[in-house]
Coordinates of C-alpha atoms in Angstrom, one line a residue:
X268 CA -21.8 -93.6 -30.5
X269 CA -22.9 -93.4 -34.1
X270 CA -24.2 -90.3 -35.4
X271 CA -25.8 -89.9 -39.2
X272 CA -24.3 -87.5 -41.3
X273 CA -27.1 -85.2 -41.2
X274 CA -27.1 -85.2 -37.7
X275 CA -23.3 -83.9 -37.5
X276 CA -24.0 -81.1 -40.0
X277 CA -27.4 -80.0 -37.3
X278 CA -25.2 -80.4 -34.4
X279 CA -22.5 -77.9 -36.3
X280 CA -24.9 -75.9 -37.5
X281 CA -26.4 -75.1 -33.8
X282 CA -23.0 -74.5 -32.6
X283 CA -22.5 -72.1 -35.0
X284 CA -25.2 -70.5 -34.2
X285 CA -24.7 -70.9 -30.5
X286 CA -21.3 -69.1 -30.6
X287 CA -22.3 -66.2 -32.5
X288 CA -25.4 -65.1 -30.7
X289 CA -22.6 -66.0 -27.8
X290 CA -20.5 -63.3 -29.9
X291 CA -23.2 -60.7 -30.4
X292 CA -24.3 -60.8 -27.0
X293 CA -20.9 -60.1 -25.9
X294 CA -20.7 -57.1 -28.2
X295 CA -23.5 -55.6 -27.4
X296 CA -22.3 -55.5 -23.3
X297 CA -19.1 -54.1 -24.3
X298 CA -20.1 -51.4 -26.5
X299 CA -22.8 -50.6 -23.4
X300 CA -20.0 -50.8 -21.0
X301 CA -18.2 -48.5 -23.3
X302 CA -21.2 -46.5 -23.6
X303 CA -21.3 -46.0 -19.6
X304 CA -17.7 -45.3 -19.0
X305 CA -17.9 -42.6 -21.6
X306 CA -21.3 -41.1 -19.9
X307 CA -19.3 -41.5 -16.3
X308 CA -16.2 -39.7 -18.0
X309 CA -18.3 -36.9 -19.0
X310 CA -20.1 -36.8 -15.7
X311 CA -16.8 -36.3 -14.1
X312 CA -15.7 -34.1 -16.7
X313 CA -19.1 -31.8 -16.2
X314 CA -18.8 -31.1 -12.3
X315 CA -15.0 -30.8 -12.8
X316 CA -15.7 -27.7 -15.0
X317 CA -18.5 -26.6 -12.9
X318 CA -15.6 -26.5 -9.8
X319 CA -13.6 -24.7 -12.0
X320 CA -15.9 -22.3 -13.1
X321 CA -17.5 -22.3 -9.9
X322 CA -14.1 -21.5 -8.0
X323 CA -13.1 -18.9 -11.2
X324 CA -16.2 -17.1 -10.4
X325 CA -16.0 -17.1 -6.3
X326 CA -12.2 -15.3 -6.9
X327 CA -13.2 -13.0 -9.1
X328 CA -16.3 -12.0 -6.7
X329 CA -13.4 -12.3 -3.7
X330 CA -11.1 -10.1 -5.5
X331 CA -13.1 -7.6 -6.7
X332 CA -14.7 -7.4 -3.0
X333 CA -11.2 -7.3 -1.2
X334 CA -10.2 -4.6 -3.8
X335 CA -13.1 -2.6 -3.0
X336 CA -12.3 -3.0 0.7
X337 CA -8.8 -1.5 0.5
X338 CA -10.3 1.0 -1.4
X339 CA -12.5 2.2 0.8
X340 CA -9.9 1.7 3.6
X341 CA -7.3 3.5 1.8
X342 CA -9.9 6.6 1.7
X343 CA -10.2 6.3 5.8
X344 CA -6.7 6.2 6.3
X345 CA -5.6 9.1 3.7
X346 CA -8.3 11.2 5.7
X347 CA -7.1 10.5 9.4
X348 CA -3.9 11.2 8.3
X349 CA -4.1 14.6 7.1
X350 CA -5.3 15.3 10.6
X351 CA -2.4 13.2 12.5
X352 CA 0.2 16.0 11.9
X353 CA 2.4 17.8 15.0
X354 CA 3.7 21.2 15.2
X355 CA 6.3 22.9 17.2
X356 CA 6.7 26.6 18.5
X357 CA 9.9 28.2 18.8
X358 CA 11.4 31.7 20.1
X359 CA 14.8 32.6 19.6
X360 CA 17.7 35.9 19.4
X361 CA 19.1 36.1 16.5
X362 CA 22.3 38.4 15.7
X363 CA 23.8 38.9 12.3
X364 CA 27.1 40.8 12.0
X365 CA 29.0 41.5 8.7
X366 CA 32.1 42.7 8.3
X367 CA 34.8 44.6 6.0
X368 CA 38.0 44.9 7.0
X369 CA 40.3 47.7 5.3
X370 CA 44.2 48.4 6.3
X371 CA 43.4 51.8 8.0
X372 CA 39.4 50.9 9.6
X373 CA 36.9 48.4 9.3
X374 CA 33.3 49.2 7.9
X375 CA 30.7 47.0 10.3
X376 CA 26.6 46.6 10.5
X377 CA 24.9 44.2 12.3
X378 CA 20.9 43.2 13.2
X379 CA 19.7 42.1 16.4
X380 CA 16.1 40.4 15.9
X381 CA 13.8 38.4 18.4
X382 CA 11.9 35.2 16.2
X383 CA 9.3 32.8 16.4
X384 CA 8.5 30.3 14.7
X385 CA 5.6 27.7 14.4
X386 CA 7.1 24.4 12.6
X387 CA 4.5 21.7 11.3
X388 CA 5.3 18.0 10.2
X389 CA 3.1 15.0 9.1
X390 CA 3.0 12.5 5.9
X391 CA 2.9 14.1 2.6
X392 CA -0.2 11.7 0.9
X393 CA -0.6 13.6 -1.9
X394 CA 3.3 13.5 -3.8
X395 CA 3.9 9.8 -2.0
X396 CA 1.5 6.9 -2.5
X397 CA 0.0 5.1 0.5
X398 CA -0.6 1.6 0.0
X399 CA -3.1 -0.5 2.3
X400 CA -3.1 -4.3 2.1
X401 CA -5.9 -6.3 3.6
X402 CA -5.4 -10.2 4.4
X403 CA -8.6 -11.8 6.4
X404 CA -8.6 -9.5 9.3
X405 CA -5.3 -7.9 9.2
X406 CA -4.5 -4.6 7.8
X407 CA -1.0 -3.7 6.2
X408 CA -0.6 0.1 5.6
X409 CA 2.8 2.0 4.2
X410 CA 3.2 5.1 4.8
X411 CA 6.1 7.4 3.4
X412 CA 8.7 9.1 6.0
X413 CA 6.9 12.0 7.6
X414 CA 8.5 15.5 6.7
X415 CA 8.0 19.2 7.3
X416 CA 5.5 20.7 5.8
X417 CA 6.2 23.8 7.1
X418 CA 8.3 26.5 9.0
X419 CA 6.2 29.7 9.7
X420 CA 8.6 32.4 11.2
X421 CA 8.7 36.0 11.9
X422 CA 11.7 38.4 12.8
X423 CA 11.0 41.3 15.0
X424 CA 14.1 43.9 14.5
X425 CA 15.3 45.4 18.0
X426 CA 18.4 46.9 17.3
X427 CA 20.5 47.9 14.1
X428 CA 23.9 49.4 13.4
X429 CA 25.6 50.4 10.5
X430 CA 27.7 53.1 9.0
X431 CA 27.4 55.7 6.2
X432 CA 29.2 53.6 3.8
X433 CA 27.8 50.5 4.8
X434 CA 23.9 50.5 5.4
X435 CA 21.7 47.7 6.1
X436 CA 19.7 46.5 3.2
X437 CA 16.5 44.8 2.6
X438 CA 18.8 42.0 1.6
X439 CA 20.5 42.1 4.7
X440 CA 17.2 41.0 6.3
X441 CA 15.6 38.5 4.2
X442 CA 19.3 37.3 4.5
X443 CA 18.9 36.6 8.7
X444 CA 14.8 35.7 7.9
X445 CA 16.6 32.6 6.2
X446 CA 18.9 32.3 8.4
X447 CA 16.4 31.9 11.6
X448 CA 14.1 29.8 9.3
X449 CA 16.6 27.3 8.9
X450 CA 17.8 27.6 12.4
X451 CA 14.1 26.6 13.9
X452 CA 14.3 24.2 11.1
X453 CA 17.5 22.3 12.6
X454 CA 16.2 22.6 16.5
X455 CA 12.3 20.8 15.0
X456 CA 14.5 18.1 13.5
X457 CA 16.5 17.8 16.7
X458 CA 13.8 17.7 18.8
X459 CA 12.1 14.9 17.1
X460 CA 9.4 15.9 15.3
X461 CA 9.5 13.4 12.0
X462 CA 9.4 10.5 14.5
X463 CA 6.5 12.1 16.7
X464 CA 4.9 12.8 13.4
X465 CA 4.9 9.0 12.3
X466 CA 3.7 7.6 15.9
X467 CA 0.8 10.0 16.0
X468 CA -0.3 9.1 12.1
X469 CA 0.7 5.4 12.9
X470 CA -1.6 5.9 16.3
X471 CA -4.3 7.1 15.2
X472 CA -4.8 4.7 12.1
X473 CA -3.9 1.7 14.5
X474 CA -7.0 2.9 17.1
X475 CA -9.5 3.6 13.8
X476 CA -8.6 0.0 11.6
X477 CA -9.1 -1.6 15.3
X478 CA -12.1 -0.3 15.7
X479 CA -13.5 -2.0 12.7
X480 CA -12.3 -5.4 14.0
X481 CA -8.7 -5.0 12.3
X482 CA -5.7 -6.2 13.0
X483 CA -3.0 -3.5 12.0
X484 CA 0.6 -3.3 10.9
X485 CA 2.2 0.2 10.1
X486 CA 5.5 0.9 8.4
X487 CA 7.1 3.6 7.4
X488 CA 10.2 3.6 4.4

């Protein structure tokens, strides 16, 4: 088919015109689809910081609220314990002898005493820290070793001998007061009182933490 010149240059000419507006149009839907990915992106972007912040926030309420928790535990349990303590009574004879040997004679004195004692032993909360833990519903308290606080004891003197050269002294005596002290001391310790000590303070905080729903796990070190 014959076509006039003129009629080519129209036909090109719409082409043209077709394929840019084509073009344009294309353009135009990619930058929108740009446009939209970017406002999706930062849609995402938005409630991605507001979960952060969100979650930031909800620990530091959590925290703060768990560490007022063990803080008000911790008062509880330093208060029970003072109480949870155990003493021991004690009577015993007590002789003390002391003696000087010479070549020709021997210079002697001795005390005869009757003593009792009342020994008392819990956990020392003001020179050790106690630490209280809370997880969900369980408790974790540590306590230092339980000691003696204590050894209250009195001599009552029965009998005394002693020679001219050789008198009992006030010495003498505070020297046998120590020596029974230590004695009633030594028969507390053997007798178990530390570990009675620890159950009854690891007892009685076990009975009041479970009575506030609690869980509880004492140690001791």
């Amino acid at each position: 088919m014959f076509y006039p010149k003129k009629s080519i240059h129209e036909i090109l000419a719409a082409t043209t015109e077709v394929s840019t507006a084509a073009e344009i149009s294309y353009q135009i839907e990619d930058a929108w689809r740009k446009r939209l990915w970017i406002l999706l992106a930062a849609i995402v972007a938005f409630f991605i910081l507001l979960a952060v912040v969100t979650a930031s926030i909800s620990y530091v309420v959590l925290a703060k609220e768990k560490t007022r928790q063990e803080a008000s535990l911790l008062t509880s349990v330093k208060a029970i314990s003072k109480l949870a303590t155990v003493q021991h009574h004690y009577m015993d004879v007590f002789e003390w002898n002391d003696q000087k040997d010479f070549i020709l004679f021997q210079l002697k004195k001795s005390l005869l005493a009757t003593g009792t004692a009342s020994i008392l032993a819990g956990v020392n909360l003001e020179e050790s820290q106690v630490q209280v833990e809370k997880e969900g519903g369980r408790v974790f308290v540590t306590f230092p070793r339980a000691e003696i606080f204590s050894v209250d004891s009195e001599l009552r003197f029965s009998g005394e001998s002693d020679m001219i050269f050789r008198r009992i002294s006030l010495e003498d005596r505070n020297r046998l007061m120590e020596e029974s002290k230590e004695t009633f001391r030594q028969k507390a310790l053997e007798a178990g009182i530390i570990s009675q000590a620890e159950e009854r303070a690891a007892s009685q905080i076990t009975s009041y933490l479970e009575g506030l729903g609690y869980q509880a796990e004492i140690k001791f070190q």
